[in-house]
Short mmCIF file of C-alpha atoms in Angstrom, two decimals:
data_model
loop_
_atom_site.label_atom_id
_atom_site.label_comp_id
_atom_site.label_asym_id
_atom_site.label_seq_id
_atom_site.Cartn_x
_atom_site.Cartn_y
_atom_site.Cartn_z
CA MET A 14 110.21 78.56 132.50
CA ALA A 15 110.16 74.83 133.24
CA GLU A 16 113.01 74.00 130.88
CA PRO A 17 115.85 75.80 132.74
CA HIS A 18 114.57 74.42 136.01
CA ALA A 19 114.57 70.88 134.65
CA ARG A 20 118.03 71.38 133.20
CA GLN A 21 119.27 72.60 136.61
CA GLU A 22 117.80 69.53 138.31
CA LYS A 23 119.47 67.30 135.73
CA THR A 24 122.80 69.00 136.40
CA ASP A 25 122.39 68.59 140.14
CA ARG A 26 121.55 64.89 139.75
CA ARG A 27 124.62 64.39 137.59
CA ARG A 28 126.88 65.74 140.34
CA LYS A 29 128.06 63.15 142.81
CA ARG A 30 130.05 64.94 145.45
CA VAL A 31 132.27 62.90 147.72
CA GLY A 32 133.68 64.39 150.88
CA GLY A 33 132.23 66.63 153.53
CA TRP A 34 134.04 69.76 152.42
CA ARG A 35 132.49 69.50 148.94
CA GLU A 36 129.00 69.55 150.41
CA ILE A 37 129.94 72.52 152.60
CA VAL A 38 131.13 74.41 149.52
CA ALA A 39 127.89 73.66 147.70
CA ALA A 40 125.77 74.71 150.68
CA ARG A 41 127.77 77.90 151.15
CA ALA A 42 127.41 78.74 147.47
CA ALA A 43 123.65 78.27 147.67
CA LEU A 44 123.49 80.52 150.73
CA ILE A 45 125.52 83.27 149.04
CA GLU A 46 123.27 83.11 146.00
CA ALA A 47 120.18 83.39 148.21
CA GLN A 48 121.67 86.37 150.05
CA LEU A 49 122.44 88.01 146.75
CA GLU A 50 118.90 87.57 145.46
CA SER A 51 117.51 89.06 148.66
CA THR A 52 119.30 92.32 147.85
CA ARG A 53 117.87 92.58 144.32
CA VAL A 54 117.54 96.14 143.03
CA ASP A 55 117.05 97.28 139.47
CA THR A 56 120.41 99.01 139.01
CA GLU A 57 123.36 98.48 136.72
CA ALA A 58 125.75 98.15 139.67
CA TRP A 59 123.69 95.32 141.18
CA ARG A 60 123.54 93.46 137.86
CA ILE A 61 127.33 93.72 137.47
CA THR A 62 127.83 92.45 141.00
CA ARG A 63 125.38 89.62 140.41
CA ALA A 64 127.23 88.49 137.29
CA SER A 65 130.59 88.54 139.10
CA VAL A 66 129.25 86.65 142.10
CA HIS A 67 127.65 83.99 139.91
CA ARG A 68 130.91 83.56 138.00
CA HIS A 69 132.82 82.90 141.23
CA LEU A 70 130.13 80.56 142.56
CA ARG A 71 130.18 78.58 139.34
CA SER A 72 133.97 78.27 139.51
CA ALA A 73 133.76 77.16 143.16
CA LEU A 74 131.28 74.40 142.33
CA GLU A 75 133.36 73.26 139.36
CA ALA A 76 136.42 73.00 141.59
CA ALA A 77 134.46 71.02 144.20
CA ASP A 78 133.06 68.63 141.57
CA ARG A 79 136.37 68.04 139.81
CA ARG A 80 137.19 64.34 140.10
CA ARG A 81 139.54 62.63 137.66
CA TRP A 82 141.95 59.89 138.58
CA PHE A 83 145.32 61.43 137.75
CA ARG A 84 144.19 65.02 138.18
CA GLY A 85 142.36 64.05 141.36
CA THR A 86 145.53 62.60 142.89
CA TYR A 87 147.44 65.73 141.99
CA ASP A 88 144.71 67.93 143.44
CA TRP A 89 144.62 65.83 146.61
CA TRP A 90 148.36 66.29 147.11
CA THR A 91 148.56 69.97 146.24
CA GLY A 92 145.12 70.94 147.51
CA ALA A 93 144.44 72.82 144.27
CA HIS A 94 140.73 71.98 144.14
CA VAL A 95 140.17 72.86 147.81
CA THR A 96 142.07 76.12 147.47
CA ALA A 97 140.25 77.07 144.28
CA ALA A 98 136.80 76.29 145.70
CA TRP A 99 137.27 78.32 148.87
CA ALA A 100 139.08 81.17 147.09
CA HIS A 101 136.13 81.64 144.73
CA LEU A 102 133.68 81.46 147.63
CA HIS A 103 135.66 84.09 149.50
CA ASN A 104 135.72 86.34 146.44
CA ALA A 105 131.95 85.98 146.10
CA GLU A 106 131.46 86.98 149.74
CA LEU A 107 133.73 89.99 149.28
CA LEU A 108 131.72 91.13 146.25
CA LEU A 109 128.51 90.65 148.21
CA VAL A 110 129.58 93.32 150.71
CA SER A 111 128.98 96.10 148.16
CA VAL A 112 125.25 95.22 147.86
CA ALA A 113 124.54 93.70 151.28
CA ALA A 114 121.90 95.24 153.50
CA LYS A 115 123.04 97.59 156.25
CA GLU A 116 121.56 95.31 158.88
CA ASP A 117 123.63 92.38 157.60
CA LEU A 118 126.82 94.42 157.77
CA SER A 119 126.08 95.64 161.27
CA ALA A 120 125.37 92.10 162.45
CA GLY A 121 128.32 90.50 160.65
CA ARG A 122 131.07 92.90 161.69
CA HIS A 123 131.52 91.12 165.03
CA ALA A 124 132.14 87.84 163.20
CA VAL A 125 134.78 89.57 161.07
CA ILE A 126 136.52 90.84 164.20
CA ALA A 127 136.39 87.34 165.72
CA LEU A 128 138.01 85.92 162.57
CA LEU A 129 140.80 88.49 162.68
CA GLU A 130 141.44 87.81 166.36
CA GLN A 131 141.90 84.13 165.55
CA VAL A 132 144.26 84.52 162.62
CA PHE A 133 146.30 87.54 163.77
CA SER A 134 148.41 87.90 166.87
CA GLN A 135 147.71 90.49 169.51
CA PRO A 136 150.17 93.23 168.39
CA ASP A 137 149.17 93.05 164.70
CA PRO A 138 148.15 96.55 163.57
CA ARG A 139 145.53 95.18 161.14
CA ARG A 140 143.66 93.70 164.05
CA ALA A 141 143.57 96.99 165.94
CA GLU A 142 142.66 98.99 162.82
CA ALA A 143 139.77 96.68 161.96
CA ARG A 144 138.41 96.92 165.49
CA ARG A 145 138.59 100.70 165.35
CA GLN A 146 136.77 100.93 162.02
CA LEU A 147 134.17 98.18 162.54
CA ILE A 148 133.48 98.63 166.26
CA ASP A 149 134.57 102.01 167.60
CA ASP A 150 133.82 104.17 164.53
CA TRP A 151 130.85 102.18 163.23
CA PRO A 152 127.75 104.35 162.67
CA LYS A 153 124.85 104.27 165.10
CA PRO A 154 121.69 102.30 164.22
CA ASP A 155 119.67 105.52 163.77
CA ASP A 156 122.09 106.85 161.11
CA ARG A 157 120.22 106.16 157.86
CA GLU A 158 122.98 107.41 155.56
CA ARG A 159 125.56 105.00 156.85
CA PRO A 160 127.19 102.55 156.52
CA ALA A 161 128.25 104.20 153.31
CA ALA A 162 130.96 103.36 150.80
CA VAL A 163 133.72 104.07 153.33
CA GLU A 164 132.33 101.65 155.90
CA ARG A 165 131.69 99.00 153.25
CA ALA A 166 135.28 99.34 152.04
CA ALA A 167 136.57 98.93 155.61
CA TYR A 168 134.33 95.89 156.12
CA ARG A 169 135.47 94.32 152.84
CA THR A 170 139.15 95.00 153.57
CA ALA A 171 138.99 93.49 157.05
CA LEU A 172 137.16 90.43 155.70
CA GLN A 173 139.77 90.04 152.97
CA TRP A 174 142.55 90.17 155.57
CA GLY A 175 140.86 87.40 157.52
CA PHE A 176 140.28 85.21 154.46
CA THR A 177 143.89 85.61 153.29
CA ALA A 178 145.34 84.73 156.68
CA ALA A 179 142.97 81.76 157.07
CA ASP A 180 143.96 80.42 153.64
CA GLU A 181 147.62 80.63 154.67
CA GLN A 182 146.89 78.62 157.81
CA TYR A 183 145.16 75.94 155.73
CA ALA A 184 148.15 75.88 153.39
CA ARG A 185 150.40 75.19 156.39
CA VAL A 186 148.14 72.32 157.44
CA ARG A 187 148.31 70.84 153.93
CA SER A 188 152.10 71.19 153.86
CA LEU A 189 152.38 69.42 157.22
CA ARG A 190 150.06 66.64 156.00
CA ASN A 191 152.20 66.14 152.89
CA LEU A 192 155.37 66.07 154.97
CA ILE A 193 153.93 63.43 157.29
CA ILE A 194 152.69 61.28 154.40
CA GLY A 195 156.02 61.62 152.59
CA SER A 196 157.89 60.55 155.73
CA THR A 197 155.51 57.62 156.20
CA LEU A 198 156.02 56.40 152.64
CA PHE A 199 159.80 56.77 152.91
CA MET A 200 159.91 54.78 156.16
CA LEU A 201 157.60 52.15 154.69
CA ALA A 202 159.93 51.74 151.69
CA LEU A 203 162.88 51.49 154.08
CA VAL A 204 161.08 48.83 156.13
CA LEU A 205 160.34 46.76 153.02
CA ALA A 206 163.90 47.12 151.76
CA LEU A 207 165.36 45.96 155.08
CA ALA A 208 162.94 43.03 155.17
CA TRP A 209 164.05 42.01 151.65
CA ILE A 210 167.73 42.29 152.59
CA GLY A 211 167.13 40.24 155.74
CA ALA A 212 165.37 37.56 153.72
CA ALA A 213 168.02 37.47 150.99
CA LYS A 214 171.09 37.65 153.25
CA PRO A 215 170.23 36.77 156.85
CA ASP A 216 173.83 37.10 158.03
CA LEU A 217 173.99 40.73 156.88
CA ILE A 218 171.42 41.87 159.48
CA ASN A 219 172.07 39.56 162.40
CA LEU A 220 169.45 39.83 165.15
CA CYS A 221 170.64 36.78 167.10
CA PHE A 222 172.03 37.07 170.63
CA THR A 223 174.91 34.88 171.80
CA ASN A 224 174.59 33.41 175.31
CA ILE A 225 176.69 31.03 177.38
CA ALA A 226 175.01 27.75 178.21
CA PRO A 227 175.53 26.09 181.62
CA GLY A 228 178.10 23.78 180.08
CA GLY A 229 180.14 26.71 178.76
CA ALA A 230 179.06 26.37 175.14
CA GLU A 231 177.87 29.36 173.15
CA VAL A 232 174.19 29.28 172.15
CA GLN A 233 172.50 31.71 169.78
CA SER A 234 168.96 32.94 170.42
CA CYS A 235 167.23 34.27 167.30
CA PRO A 236 163.82 35.90 166.86
CA ALA A 237 162.46 33.13 164.60
CA GLY A 238 163.64 30.38 167.00
CA ALA A 239 166.34 28.97 164.71
CA SER A 240 169.85 28.12 165.88
CA GLY A 241 171.29 30.82 163.63
CA PRO A 242 170.25 33.81 161.51
CA SER A 243 167.30 33.07 159.24
CA GLY A 244 165.39 34.94 156.59
CA TRP A 245 162.40 35.41 158.91
CA ASP A 246 164.20 37.30 161.68
CA VAL A 247 164.02 40.80 160.24
CA PHE A 248 160.49 40.30 158.95
CA LEU A 249 159.26 39.01 162.33
CA VAL A 250 160.87 41.86 164.28
CA GLU A 251 159.47 44.48 161.91
CA LEU A 252 156.03 42.88 162.02
CA LEU A 253 155.98 42.93 165.82
CA GLY A 254 157.26 46.50 165.80
CA LEU A 255 154.42 47.42 163.45
CA VAL A 256 151.96 45.79 165.86
CA GLY A 257 153.44 47.81 168.71
CA GLY A 258 153.17 50.95 166.61
CA SER A 259 149.51 50.22 165.86
CA LEU A 260 148.82 49.80 169.58
CA SER A 261 150.51 53.13 170.18
CA ALA A 262 148.38 54.73 167.48
CA MET A 263 145.20 53.41 169.11
CA VAL A 264 146.26 54.78 172.49
CA ALA A 265 147.20 58.12 170.91
CA ILE A 266 143.70 58.43 169.43
CA ARG A 267 142.46 59.01 172.97
CA GLY A 268 144.26 62.33 173.16
CA MET A 269 143.89 63.15 169.48
CA ARG A 270 141.19 65.54 168.39
CA GLY A 271 139.43 65.75 165.08
CA THR A 272 139.87 68.57 162.65
CA SER A 273 137.53 70.49 160.39
CA THR A 274 140.17 70.80 157.68
CA PRO A 275 139.82 68.60 154.58
CA TYR A 276 143.40 67.29 154.86
CA GLY A 277 143.13 64.49 157.44
CA VAL A 278 146.18 65.28 159.57
CA PRO A 279 145.13 62.97 162.48
CA VAL A 280 144.88 60.02 160.08
CA ALA A 281 148.34 60.79 158.68
CA LEU A 282 149.75 60.94 162.22
CA ALA A 283 148.26 57.54 163.07
CA LEU A 284 149.70 55.98 159.90
CA LEU A 285 153.13 57.46 160.66
CA LYS A 286 153.40 55.35 163.82
CA LEU A 287 153.19 52.02 161.95
CA PRO A 288 156.47 52.08 159.96
CA ALA A 289 158.07 54.09 162.76
CA GLY A 290 157.37 51.22 165.16
CA ALA A 291 158.93 48.70 162.77
CA LEU A 292 162.08 50.79 162.28
CA VAL A 293 162.52 51.61 165.96
CA SER A 294 162.09 47.95 166.91
CA LEU A 295 164.66 46.78 164.36
CA THR A 296 167.27 49.44 165.08
CA ALA A 297 166.91 49.10 168.86
CA LEU A 298 167.47 45.33 168.71
CA LEU A 299 170.54 45.91 166.53
CA LEU A 300 171.87 48.32 169.14
CA LEU A 301 171.18 45.80 171.91
CA GLY A 302 172.94 43.06 169.95
CA GLY A 303 175.95 45.33 169.51
CA GLU A 304 176.10 45.90 173.30
CA PHE A 305 175.43 49.60 172.82
CA PHE A 306 173.47 49.54 176.08
CA PRO A 307 175.57 47.71 178.71
CA GLY A 308 173.57 45.26 180.77
CA LEU A 309 170.71 44.98 178.27
CA SER A 310 172.30 42.66 175.75
CA GLY A 311 171.57 39.31 177.40
CA LEU A 312 168.38 38.18 175.64
CA ASP A 313 168.58 34.42 176.08
CA SER A 314 165.36 33.22 174.40
CA PRO A 315 163.32 33.94 171.29
CA GLN A 316 160.37 34.86 173.53
CA GLN A 317 162.37 37.68 175.12
CA ILE A 318 163.48 38.96 171.71
CA VAL A 319 159.97 39.12 170.26
CA ALA A 320 158.69 40.68 173.50
CA TYR A 321 161.35 43.38 173.24
CA ALA A 322 160.42 43.91 169.59
CA LEU A 323 156.79 44.48 170.53
CA VAL A 324 157.61 46.86 173.39
CA LEU A 325 160.15 48.78 171.33
CA GLY A 326 157.59 49.20 168.56
CA TYR A 327 155.25 50.76 171.08
CA ALA A 328 158.09 52.95 172.37
CA GLN A 329 158.31 54.82 169.07
CA GLN A 330 155.72 57.14 170.68
CA LEU A 331 158.68 58.80 172.43
CA VAL A 332 159.82 60.05 169.02
CA THR A 333 156.56 60.58 167.16
CA ARG A 334 154.96 62.53 170.01
CA LEU A 335 157.13 65.47 168.97
CA VAL A 336 155.43 65.32 165.57
CA ASP A 337 152.04 65.09 167.31
CA ARG A 338 152.85 68.21 169.30
CA GLN A 339 153.86 70.15 166.21
CA ALA A 340 150.70 69.04 164.39
CA ASN A 341 148.53 70.19 167.29
CA THR A 342 150.28 73.56 167.25
CA VAL A 343 149.54 74.00 163.53
CA LEU A 344 145.92 72.86 163.91
CA ASP A 345 145.36 75.24 166.83
CA ARG A 346 146.05 78.17 164.52
CA VAL A 347 143.33 77.20 162.06
CA PRO A 348 140.24 79.41 162.44
CA SER A 349 137.34 77.61 164.06
CA ALA A 350 133.78 78.41 165.04
CA GLU A 351 134.35 76.93 168.48
CA PRO A 352 134.45 79.50 171.29
CA VAL A 353 137.96 80.41 172.32
CA PRO A 354 138.45 80.51 176.08
CA ARG A 355 139.31 83.99 177.16
CA GLU A 356 142.51 84.60 179.00
CA GLN A 357 141.80 85.45 182.60
CA ALA A 358 143.23 88.78 183.59
CA PRO A 359 145.43 88.78 186.69
CA PRO A 360 143.62 90.01 189.78
CA ALA A 361 144.04 93.69 190.35
CA THR A 362 146.28 94.64 193.22
CA PRO A 363 144.28 96.61 195.80
CA PRO A 364 145.70 100.06 196.51
CA ALA A 365 147.77 100.31 199.61
CA ALA A 366 145.85 101.88 202.46
CA ALA A 367 147.31 104.93 204.15
CA PRO A 368 148.80 104.12 207.54
CA ALA A 369 146.49 105.06 210.37
CA PRO A 370 147.81 107.64 212.81
CA ARG A 371 149.00 106.24 216.07
CA SER A 372 147.32 109.02 218.04
CA PRO A 373 145.06 112.01 217.26
CA SER A 374 147.96 114.37 217.74
CA ASP A 375 150.03 112.65 215.02
CA ALA A 376 147.52 113.71 212.36
CA LEU A 377 148.18 117.38 213.15
CA VAL A 378 151.95 117.23 212.94
CA PRO A 379 153.27 119.32 210.01
CA GLY A 380 154.82 117.08 207.32
CA ASN A 381 152.70 114.09 208.23
CA SER A 382 151.36 112.27 205.14
CA LEU A 383 147.79 112.46 206.32
CA ALA A 384 148.04 116.12 207.17
CA SER A 385 149.67 116.93 203.85
CA THR A 386 146.78 115.38 201.95
CA VAL A 387 144.13 117.39 203.78
#
């Protein structure tokens, strides 16, 4: 008996999980296995269920422990390992319903309803049907014959609906994360390409402003302080725009909330602001130099130019806040264990009181509303 136990300990020591979600998967798998063992009965159906549950738990742990360099990068981008781990855990929980104790089903049905209310909208018929079967038509505690196979099937179906919808919400979060990272990498490549062009051919991207000196001569003010375009102009403007974008990211963290998903959307949003600040700063100064905004083209010193570059880099928040808003909308739809504030019902309108009779004789007049009700 000691040999399998030692082999299990050796296997557990060999695993080196990295990431909070991996530990959650392992803990959830251990809990499901403990719940399964607590329902042990000497029947063929229980042994078949036990074998199926263990197969899914083993697959979930293998997916959580899968770490190879090239395959790991692919899994990180596609979320294949996360999806596989949670899918197998969900399948194990669905199989556990057929052998779970009646008390566990009666206590867990409210959690299933709460999950469905989070992932489904109000008019969804699946939400109403699950509430009818698990709440309204659920057997009383003194009914020893139920919940039977019908109630277990309803419980399992409702739980499967919730798991499927929750997995779809997580897939949307992963897709948004990939879109943000892809946009960040594209803008970063564009920033580097523009910096290389500015260094190779300074006259091609001219960030200098022409001003009239007191003597009537034309004087050029450039970001790097030279008397004409230099190879450092574009790089300096983009660097200051990146600094402004990083300041904007730090300020945005104040209103940014964390997420329980394993995809790191808030981090991707913060990184998006860095190349966005560099691009906005560069393009805005080009528009100012081309007199696109009348009255704002007279930057007569390098200090003013670099100050504008820093402020314009911070101003990219006007554009990226739309992305922040969309990300918050997607994250709000992800199921969470946090209590959802209930919508307050509008106050009921009090019924209109019947008009009081002006005199005792008015109440006896035929056709009067008060007399007609008596």
